[in-house]
Tab-separated table of C-alpha atoms in Angstrom:
chain	number	residue	atom	x	y	z
C	1	MET	CA	-108.285	-37.051	116.329
C	2	TRP	CA	-107.032	-34.804	113.490
C	3	THR	CA	-103.466	-35.964	114.163
C	4	ASN	CA	-104.487	-39.526	113.236
C	5	PHE	CA	-105.919	-38.344	109.910
C	6	VAL	CA	-102.967	-36.072	109.102
C	7	ASN	CA	-100.559	-38.933	109.851
C	8	CYS	CA	-102.510	-41.159	107.458
C	9	LEU	CA	-102.056	-38.646	104.631
C	10	ASN	CA	-98.383	-37.993	105.328
C	11	MET	CA	-96.708	-39.101	102.115
C	12	ASP	CA	-93.271	-39.000	103.742
C	13	GLY	CA	-94.506	-41.505	106.282
C	14	TYR	CA	-96.969	-44.392	106.049
C	15	GLY	CA	-99.374	-42.345	103.896
C	16	ILE	CA	-97.578	-43.684	100.831
C	17	PHE	CA	-99.094	-47.103	101.645
C	18	ILE	CA	-102.384	-46.105	103.315
C	19	VAL	CA	-103.640	-43.632	100.670
C	20	PRO	CA	-103.194	-45.904	97.601
C	21	SER	CA	-104.759	-48.905	99.338
C	22	TRP	CA	-107.963	-47.002	100.214
C	23	LEU	CA	-107.981	-45.061	96.956
C	24	SER	CA	-107.673	-48.211	94.839
C	25	ALA	CA	-110.567	-49.778	96.778
C	26	PHE	CA	-112.808	-46.758	96.188
C	27	ILE	CA	-111.865	-46.584	92.497
C	28	ILE	CA	-112.534	-50.317	91.935
C	29	LEU	CA	-115.889	-50.231	93.757
C	30	SER	CA	-116.992	-47.007	92.035
C	31	VAL	CA	-116.093	-48.353	88.580
C	32	LEU	CA	-118.017	-51.581	89.278
C	33	PHE	CA	-121.104	-49.663	90.426
C	34	ILE	CA	-121.056	-47.211	87.494
C	35	HIS	CA	-120.411	-50.030	85.002
C	36	THR	CA	-123.380	-52.026	86.370
C	37	GLN	CA	-125.723	-49.041	86.189
C	38	ARG	CA	-124.573	-48.177	82.654
C	39	GLN	CA	-125.109	-51.755	81.462
C	40	LEU	CA	-128.611	-51.774	82.962
C	41	THR	CA	-129.516	-48.458	81.324
C	42	LYS	CA	-128.078	-49.567	77.968
C	43	LEU	CA	-129.979	-52.850	77.975
C	44	ARG	CA	-133.255	-51.228	79.035
C	45	ARG	CA	-132.885	-48.670	76.223
C	46	ARG	CA	-132.073	-51.382	73.678
C	47	MET	CA	-135.063	-53.465	74.780
C	48	ALA	CA	-137.390	-50.457	74.575
C	49	ARG	CA	-136.093	-49.653	71.075
C	50	ASP	CA	-136.461	-53.251	69.820
C	51	GLN	CA	-139.996	-53.642	71.175
O	1	MET	CA	-172.169	-54.361	97.249
O	2	THR	CA	-170.595	-57.546	98.465
O	3	MET	CA	-168.250	-59.679	96.468
O	4	PRO	CA	-169.543	-63.120	95.539
O	5	HIS	CA	-168.172	-65.880	97.700
O	6	THR	CA	-165.256	-67.613	96.112
O	7	PRO	CA	-164.234	-70.999	97.460
O	8	ALA	CA	-160.771	-71.151	99.028
O	9	ARG	CA	-158.171	-72.492	96.650
O	10	LYS	CA	-156.791	-75.860	97.613
O	11	LYS	CA	-153.078	-75.938	98.336
O	12	THR	CA	-151.937	-78.412	95.750
O	13	ALA	CA	-148.385	-77.118	95.191
O	14	SER	CA	-145.729	-79.692	95.933
O	15	PRO	CA	-142.712	-78.707	98.096
O	16	ALA	CA	-140.543	-78.631	94.968
O	17	ALA	CA	-143.000	-76.289	93.243
O	18	SER	CA	-143.117	-73.937	96.232
O	19	LEU	CA	-139.305	-73.941	96.316
O	20	TRP	CA	-139.379	-73.026	92.641
O	21	HIS	CA	-141.675	-70.078	93.498
O	22	TRP	CA	-138.979	-68.671	95.814
O	23	PHE	CA	-136.535	-68.608	92.934
O	24	THR	CA	-138.670	-66.928	90.266
O	25	PRO	CA	-137.829	-63.509	88.737
O	26	THR	CA	-141.219	-62.177	89.946
O	27	TYR	CA	-140.464	-63.094	93.547
O	28	PHE	CA	-136.898	-61.770	93.181
O	29	ARG	CA	-138.236	-58.403	91.965
O	30	ALA	CA	-140.518	-58.178	94.998
O	31	VAL	CA	-137.721	-59.109	97.425
O	32	SER	CA	-135.075	-56.894	95.789
O	33	GLY	CA	-137.482	-53.951	95.957
O	34	ARG	CA	-137.385	-54.300	99.748
O	35	VAL	CA	-133.780	-55.404	100.218
O	36	THR	CA	-132.077	-52.694	98.136
O	37	PRO	CA	-133.419	-49.680	100.130
O	38	ILE	CA	-132.497	-51.389	103.426
O	39	ALA	CA	-128.969	-52.105	102.128
O	40	LEU	CA	-128.689	-48.516	100.869
O	41	VAL	CA	-129.662	-47.086	104.276
O	42	LEU	CA	-127.193	-49.441	106.000
O	43	LEU	CA	-124.453	-48.352	103.574
O	44	LEU	CA	-125.201	-44.638	104.077
O	45	VAL	CA	-125.045	-45.078	107.857
O	46	THR	CA	-122.119	-47.460	108.259
O	47	LEU	CA	-119.751	-46.135	105.570
O	48	PRO	CA	-119.285	-42.568	106.931
O	49	THR	CA	-119.205	-43.860	110.525
O	50	GLY	CA	-116.740	-46.583	109.591
O	51	LEU	CA	-114.508	-44.101	107.742
O	52	ALA	CA	-114.642	-41.683	110.684
O	53	TYR	CA	-113.588	-44.456	113.057
O	54	ALA	CA	-110.952	-45.804	110.658
O	55	PHE	CA	-109.210	-42.479	110.029
O	56	PHE	CA	-110.027	-40.270	113.028
O	57	LEU	CA	-111.183	-42.136	116.108
O	58	SER	CA	-109.319	-45.446	116.195
O	59	PRO	CA	-105.793	-45.275	117.622
O	60	PRO	CA	-102.628	-46.313	115.757
O	61	ASP	CA	-101.355	-49.811	116.531
O	62	TYR	CA	-98.568	-50.070	119.138
O	63	LEU	CA	-96.462	-52.143	116.712
O	64	GLN	CA	-97.601	-51.278	113.174
O	65	GLY	CA	-98.432	-47.619	113.782
O	66	GLU	CA	-100.745	-45.940	111.251
O	67	THR	CA	-100.525	-48.782	108.705
O	68	VAL	CA	-103.090	-50.694	110.759
O	69	ARG	CA	-105.719	-48.490	109.055
O	70	ILE	CA	-105.263	-50.576	105.890
O	71	MET	CA	-106.820	-53.459	107.879
O	72	TYR	CA	-110.249	-51.760	107.811
O	73	ILE	CA	-110.460	-52.174	104.027
O	74	HIS	CA	-108.252	-55.268	103.596
O	75	VAL	CA	-109.957	-57.644	106.053
O	76	PRO	CA	-113.646	-56.958	105.118
O	77	SER	CA	-112.719	-57.269	101.411
O	78	ALA	CA	-111.008	-60.618	102.013
O	79	TRP	CA	-114.001	-61.876	104.050
O	80	LEU	CA	-116.405	-60.832	101.296
O	81	ALA	CA	-114.224	-62.405	98.604
O	82	LEU	CA	-114.372	-65.751	100.416
O	83	ALA	CA	-118.050	-65.490	101.403
O	84	LEU	CA	-119.145	-64.603	97.873
O	85	TYR	CA	-117.205	-67.485	96.345
O	86	GLY	CA	-118.805	-69.856	98.868
O	87	ALA	CA	-122.240	-68.490	97.932
O	88	ILE	CA	-121.420	-68.845	94.213
O	89	ALA	CA	-120.363	-72.471	94.753
O	90	VAL	CA	-123.664	-73.247	96.563
O	91	ALA	CA	-125.657	-71.453	93.838
O	92	SER	CA	-123.732	-73.404	91.210
O	93	GLY	CA	-124.650	-76.671	92.924
O	94	ILE	CA	-128.311	-75.604	92.837
O	95	THR	CA	-127.994	-74.621	89.149
O	96	LEU	CA	-126.626	-78.021	88.208
O	97	THR	CA	-128.933	-80.164	90.346
O	98	LEU	CA	-132.269	-78.314	90.657
O	99	LYS	CA	-131.888	-76.248	87.438
O	100	LEU	CA	-133.184	-73.095	89.133
O	101	PRO	CA	-132.393	-70.153	86.786
O	102	MET	CA	-132.195	-67.590	89.607
O	103	ALA	CA	-129.297	-69.492	91.200
O	104	GLY	CA	-127.397	-69.206	87.908
O	105	HIS	CA	-128.227	-65.503	87.711
O	106	PHE	CA	-126.915	-65.021	91.255
O	107	ALA	CA	-123.607	-66.747	90.403
O	108	THR	CA	-123.257	-64.634	87.218
O	109	ALA	CA	-123.999	-61.435	89.163
O	110	ALA	CA	-121.804	-62.154	92.183
O	111	SER	CA	-118.725	-63.257	90.245
O	112	PRO	CA	-117.414	-59.803	89.126
O	113	VAL	CA	-118.246	-58.363	92.563
O	114	GLY	CA	-116.230	-61.110	94.251
O	115	ALA	CA	-113.374	-60.560	91.789
O	116	CYS	CA	-113.303	-56.860	92.718
O	117	PHE	CA	-113.166	-57.629	96.447
O	118	THR	CA	-110.385	-60.175	95.866
O	119	ALA	CA	-108.437	-57.568	93.869
O	120	ILE	CA	-108.890	-55.028	96.695
O	121	ALA	CA	-107.722	-57.601	99.275
O	122	LEU	CA	-104.648	-58.399	97.151
O	123	ILE	CA	-103.739	-54.757	96.419
O	124	SER	CA	-104.283	-53.501	99.970
O	125	GLY	CA	-102.536	-56.570	101.399
O	126	SER	CA	-99.568	-55.987	99.151
O	127	LEU	CA	-99.390	-52.309	100.183
O	128	TRP	CA	-99.683	-53.351	103.841
O	129	GLY	CA	-96.987	-55.996	103.369
O	130	LYS	CA	-94.248	-53.553	102.367
O	131	PRO	CA	-94.038	-51.612	105.673
O	132	THR	CA	-94.852	-54.714	107.756
O	133	TRP	CA	-92.844	-57.510	106.109
O	134	GLY	CA	-90.462	-55.442	103.978
O	135	THR	CA	-91.838	-56.770	100.694
O	136	TYR	CA	-94.917	-56.256	98.521
O	137	TRP	CA	-95.305	-59.908	97.606
O	138	VAL	CA	-94.151	-63.342	98.716
O	139	TRP	CA	-95.295	-66.660	97.304
O	140	ASP	CA	-96.555	-67.925	100.652
O	141	ALA	CA	-99.619	-70.146	101.013
O	142	ARG	CA	-102.177	-67.446	101.953
O	143	LEU	CA	-101.173	-64.924	99.285
O	144	THR	CA	-100.833	-67.522	96.534
O	145	SER	CA	-104.184	-69.174	97.347
O	146	MET	CA	-105.877	-65.739	97.288
O	147	LEU	CA	-104.332	-65.077	93.876
O	148	VAL	CA	-105.666	-68.455	92.712
O	149	LEU	CA	-109.132	-67.395	93.982
O	150	PHE	CA	-108.853	-64.216	91.899
O	151	PHE	CA	-108.061	-66.299	88.792
O	152	PHE	CA	-111.044	-68.555	89.534
O	153	TYR	CA	-113.282	-65.484	89.731
O	154	LEU	CA	-111.943	-64.202	86.389
O	155	ALA	CA	-112.357	-67.622	84.767
O	156	HIS	CA	-115.923	-67.904	86.136
O	157	SER	CA	-116.882	-64.476	84.766
O	158	ALA	CA	-115.308	-65.287	81.391
O	159	MET	CA	-117.059	-68.666	81.257
O	160	THR	CA	-120.525	-67.148	81.833
O	161	GLN	CA	-119.935	-64.864	78.825
O	162	ALA	CA	-118.305	-67.511	76.620
O	163	PHE	CA	-121.526	-69.002	75.193
O	164	LYS	CA	-124.224	-67.418	73.074
O	165	GLN	CA	-126.895	-69.032	75.242
O	166	GLN	CA	-126.733	-67.612	78.770
O	167	GLU	CA	-127.906	-70.871	80.398
O	168	ARG	CA	-125.103	-72.935	78.822
O	169	GLY	CA	-122.514	-70.432	80.025
O	170	GLN	CA	-123.951	-70.560	83.529
O	171	GLN	CA	-123.855	-74.362	83.576
O	172	ALA	CA	-120.233	-74.505	82.425
O	173	ALA	CA	-119.262	-71.828	84.943
O	174	SER	CA	-121.068	-73.771	87.689
O	175	ILE	CA	-118.728	-76.745	87.238
O	176	LEU	CA	-115.731	-74.413	87.445
O	177	ALA	CA	-117.118	-72.726	90.572
O	178	ILE	CA	-117.594	-76.060	92.351
O	179	VAL	CA	-114.041	-77.154	91.460
O	180	GLY	CA	-112.720	-73.786	92.665
O	181	ALA	CA	-114.516	-74.178	96.003
O	182	LEU	CA	-111.753	-76.632	96.971
O	183	ASN	CA	-109.509	-73.569	97.246
O	184	LEU	CA	-111.647	-72.033	100.045
O	185	PRO	CA	-110.514	-74.323	102.908
O	186	ILE	CA	-106.936	-73.956	101.645
O	187	ILE	CA	-107.208	-70.142	101.947
O	188	LYS	CA	-108.907	-70.368	105.339
O	189	TRP	CA	-106.467	-72.752	107.002
O	190	SER	CA	-103.324	-71.952	105.000
O	191	VAL	CA	-101.974	-69.853	107.879
O	192	GLU	CA	-102.331	-72.838	110.220
O	193	TRP	CA	-101.254	-75.665	107.898
O	194	TRP	CA	-98.065	-73.976	106.677
O	195	HIS	CA	-95.563	-71.507	108.102
O	196	THR	CA	-96.614	-68.343	106.310
O	197	LEU	CA	-95.482	-64.733	106.445
O	198	HIS	CA	-99.171	-63.810	106.705
O	199	GLN	CA	-100.299	-63.670	110.323
O	200	PRO	CA	-102.823	-66.196	111.729
O	201	GLU	CA	-106.393	-64.929	112.030
O	202	SER	CA	-107.071	-62.505	114.878
O	203	ILE	CA	-110.839	-62.947	114.873
O	204	SER	CA	-112.511	-66.327	114.845
O	205	PHE	CA	-116.231	-66.768	114.222
O	206	ILE	CA	-116.114	-70.265	115.748
O	207	ASN	CA	-114.068	-69.284	118.791
O	208	PRO	CA	-115.456	-65.935	120.017
O	209	SER	CA	-112.153	-64.843	121.574
O	210	SER	CA	-110.655	-61.825	119.807
O	211	HIS	CA	-107.124	-60.468	119.856
O	212	ILE	CA	-108.246	-57.063	118.602
O	213	ASP	CA	-109.043	-54.152	120.891
O	214	ILE	CA	-112.632	-52.869	120.814
O	215	SER	CA	-111.433	-49.486	119.434
O	216	MET	CA	-110.258	-51.343	116.308
O	217	LEU	CA	-113.061	-53.898	116.274
O	218	ILE	CA	-115.740	-51.168	115.875
O	219	PRO	CA	-114.395	-49.706	112.576
O	220	LEU	CA	-113.701	-53.224	111.316
O	221	GLY	CA	-117.313	-54.229	112.003
O	222	LEU	CA	-118.719	-51.024	110.505
O	223	MET	CA	-116.666	-51.365	107.320
O	224	THR	CA	-117.694	-55.025	107.024
O	225	VAL	CA	-121.393	-54.057	107.191
O	226	ALA	CA	-120.794	-51.198	104.712
O	227	LEU	CA	-119.050	-53.420	102.158
O	228	PHE	CA	-121.630	-56.192	102.643
O	229	SER	CA	-124.423	-53.650	101.964
O	230	TYR	CA	-122.575	-52.391	98.880
O	231	ALA	CA	-122.198	-55.971	97.615
O	232	THR	CA	-125.937	-56.593	98.171
O	233	ILE	CA	-126.886	-53.490	96.157
O	234	VAL	CA	-124.557	-54.275	93.246
O	235	ILE	CA	-125.375	-58.001	93.136
O	236	THR	CA	-129.110	-57.216	93.123
O	237	ALA	CA	-128.614	-54.762	90.243
O	238	ARG	CA	-126.506	-57.286	88.321
O	239	MET	CA	-129.125	-60.006	88.880
O	240	LYS	CA	-131.727	-57.674	87.367
O	241	LEU	CA	-129.319	-57.231	84.453
O	242	ALA	CA	-128.952	-61.014	84.002
O	243	ILE	CA	-132.748	-61.482	84.053
O	244	LEU	CA	-133.218	-58.696	81.479
O	245	GLN	CA	-130.475	-60.173	79.264
O	246	GLN	CA	-132.215	-63.555	79.299
O	247	LYS	CA	-135.544	-61.903	78.494
O	248	TRP	CA	-133.987	-59.947	75.645
O	249	GLN	CA	-132.325	-63.065	74.238
O	250	SER	CA	-135.644	-64.931	74.183
O	251	LEU	CA	-137.336	-61.910	72.553
O	252	LEU	CA	-134.693	-61.813	69.822
O	253	TYR	CA	-135.046	-65.573	69.321
O	254	GLN	CA	-138.828	-65.234	68.933
O	255	LYS	CA	-138.409	-62.366	66.462
O	256	THR	CA	-135.994	-64.295	64.244
O	257	ARG	CA	-138.284	-67.355	64.380
O	258	ASN	CA	-141.300	-65.285	63.341
O	259	ARG	CA	-139.358	-63.801	60.384
O	260	SER	CA	-138.260	-67.216	59.140
């Protein structure tokens, strides 16, 4: 079980391909989520201020 | 004290009017209030389980070794990229024909989400291609058509923002989305129509036979549910954003009219 995970992170082996592919996915999805929430908060604030 | 008797209201709404009711911001708010918590629970359950299966419990492939673990993010992302574009194309058709604003809001909200999933599919596919094919990129039919899909997503998002009036942007983007839908069957059947470096599909929804072992099918299914739940949460939030933007625009318009 742990061997599978350690092999995935092995940067001398296939880890050099596995880690960036998962990491890029998490970064892209996190940025999209945070950006959406920030836009919502910004707009709500602006609407409250203008009203 | 009893309430005075009120006569039952006659159902006079036409089918078109009741359809309209299903696509109103009020109804959307009520539905999203129920859908978002369910999607959040699904995400919180399936994501850790899927990750545990993907990295710890599923075995390495007999041929590809550990690189098969890229499949658990690559394949669900590619499925979502295609499914979301299909949904956007249908919503665009509704926007143009029935003029339902919520359909336009859905297309506007889903477009950046679909673009992100297409980018993930392209990046992870490229990183999977190097150890498997010996190259990061080839201009074969599947890869090129996916890149075209990514450009369609970008163009759609840009088009929705290109006009001052949100509705006009949505209408222009709808035409683009319908044209871009022609690319979907090309992506789907590209591996069968042409000799591509990309492998043919291992799982078919039409033909239930699967060439994937159950130990790999479980994490693939879990990650698909997790990413689908994530997409539901973000699209719902972005639809709320689109509704608020429209409301704000009309408020500003009223204010400037009152001043003049």
